[in-house]
Coordinates of C-alpha atoms in Angstrom, one line a residue:
X1 CA -70.5 -154.3 65.5
X2 CA -70.6 -156.8 68.4
X3 CA -73.5 -158.9 69.7
X4 CA -73.0 -157.3 73.1
X5 CA -74.1 -154.0 71.6
X6 CA -77.7 -155.3 71.7
X7 CA -77.7 -158.0 74.3
X8 CA -78.4 -157.5 78.0
X9 CA -77.6 -161.0 79.3
X10 CA -79.3 -164.3 79.8
X11 CA -83.1 -164.3 79.1
X12 CA -84.0 -167.9 79.8
X13 CA -82.8 -171.6 79.6
X14 CA -85.0 -173.9 77.6
X15 CA -85.7 -177.3 79.1
X16 CA -87.9 -179.9 77.3
X17 CA -90.4 -181.9 79.3
X18 CA -92.4 -185.1 78.8
X19 CA -95.0 -183.9 81.4
X20 CA -95.2 -180.1 81.6
X21 CA -97.4 -180.0 84.7
X22 CA -95.1 -182.5 86.6
X23 CA -92.0 -180.4 85.6
X24 CA -93.7 -177.2 86.6
X25 CA -94.7 -178.6 90.0
X26 CA -91.1 -179.8 90.5
X27 CA -89.7 -176.3 89.8
X28 CA -92.4 -174.8 92.0
X29 CA -91.2 -177.1 94.8
X30 CA -87.8 -175.5 94.4
X31 CA -89.2 -172.0 94.8
X32 CA -89.8 -171.1 91.2
X33 CA -93.0 -169.2 90.3
X34 CA -94.9 -169.8 87.0
X35 CA -94.9 -166.4 85.3
X36 CA -96.4 -167.3 82.0
X37 CA -98.0 -170.3 80.2
X38 CA -99.3 -170.6 76.7
X39 CA -100.0 -173.1 73.9
X40 CA -97.4 -173.1 71.2
X41 CA -98.7 -175.2 68.3
X42 CA -99.3 -178.8 69.6
X43 CA -97.3 -178.3 72.8
X44 CA -97.5 -176.0 75.8
X45 CA -94.9 -173.7 77.1
X46 CA -94.4 -172.5 80.8
X47 CA -91.9 -169.9 81.9
X48 CA -90.8 -170.2 85.6
X49 CA -88.7 -167.7 87.5
X50 CA -86.6 -167.7 90.6
X51 CA -84.4 -164.8 91.6
X52 CA -84.1 -163.4 88.1
X53 CA -83.4 -166.8 86.6
X54 CA -86.0 -167.8 84.0
X55 CA -86.5 -171.3 82.6
X56 CA -88.7 -172.2 79.7
X57 CA -90.4 -175.6 80.1
X58 CA -92.0 -176.9 77.0
X59 CA -93.3 -180.1 75.6
X60 CA -95.3 -183.0 76.6
X61 CA -93.2 -185.0 74.1
X62 CA -90.4 -187.6 74.4
X63 CA -87.1 -186.2 75.6
X64 CA -83.5 -187.5 75.7
X65 CA -83.8 -188.1 79.5
X66 CA -80.1 -187.8 80.2
X67 CA -77.6 -185.3 81.5
X68 CA -77.0 -182.6 78.9
X69 CA -80.6 -182.6 77.8
X70 CA -81.1 -178.8 78.3
X71 CA -82.1 -177.7 74.8
X72 CA -81.1 -174.0 74.6
X73 CA -80.0 -170.8 76.4
X74 CA -81.6 -167.6 75.4
X75 CA -79.9 -164.2 75.4
X76 CA -82.0 -161.1 76.0
X77 CA -81.8 -158.7 73.0
X78 CA -82.7 -155.0 73.0
X79 CA -82.7 -154.9 69.2
X80 CA -83.2 -158.2 67.3
X81 CA -82.2 -156.8 63.9
X82 CA -78.9 -155.5 65.3
X83 CA -78.2 -158.8 67.1
X84 CA -78.9 -160.7 63.9
X85 CA -76.7 -158.5 61.9
X86 CA -73.8 -158.9 64.4
X87 CA -74.1 -162.7 64.2
X88 CA -74.2 -162.6 60.4
X89 CA -71.1 -160.4 60.4
X90 CA -69.3 -163.0 62.6
X91 CA -70.1 -165.7 60.1
X92 CA -72.0 -167.8 62.7
X93 CA -74.1 -170.8 61.8
X94 CA -77.9 -170.1 62.1
X95 CA -80.3 -172.8 63.4
X96 CA -83.3 -170.4 62.8
X97 CA -83.7 -167.0 61.2
X98 CA -85.7 -164.3 62.9
X99 CA -89.1 -165.7 63.8
X100 CA -92.2 -164.2 65.6
X101 CA -94.1 -166.0 68.4
X102 CA -97.2 -164.6 70.1
X103 CA -95.7 -165.0 73.6
X104 CA -96.1 -162.5 76.4
X105 CA -98.1 -159.3 75.9
X106 CA -96.9 -158.2 72.4
X107 CA -95.0 -161.3 71.2
X108 CA -91.3 -162.0 70.8
X109 CA -88.9 -162.1 67.9
X110 CA -86.0 -164.5 68.1
X111 CA -83.4 -166.3 66.1
X112 CA -81.0 -169.2 67.0
X113 CA -77.4 -169.9 66.3
X114 CA -75.4 -173.1 66.8
X115 CA -72.4 -173.2 69.1
X116 CA -69.2 -175.2 68.7
X117 CA -70.6 -178.2 70.6
X118 CA -73.9 -178.1 68.7
X119 CA -75.6 -176.2 71.5
X120 CA -78.4 -173.8 70.5
X121 CA -78.1 -170.2 71.5
X122 CA -81.4 -168.3 71.0
X123 CA -81.3 -164.5 70.9
X124 CA -84.7 -163.1 71.8
X125 CA -86.4 -159.8 72.0
X126 CA -89.7 -159.3 73.9
X127 CA -91.8 -156.8 71.9

């Protein structure tokens, strides 16, 4: 079993923001379009798209404010259970187990693994 059996490619890149509206306006000035925005607990989340590239802006909280501050990349899964099993089989380190969030129309299920440089790779399935 390989992770590539249930992953289509990149789903989004997660970028924390101290001022979500300011960040969204910046990316809109670059040609991105806001395709979804929702509260997530005490913070808000906005998804922006340009030519198939999707970024997730989230926050209104302090950030590192330095190069390398992108928080995570997300891979698009067609079957979250299969993706999770493949990562377990590989013996990868998990940052989060499968979790549900009420994003998009029917919600998402995702989990996160930790890469060799402590980067976070989220594997996400839109339901």
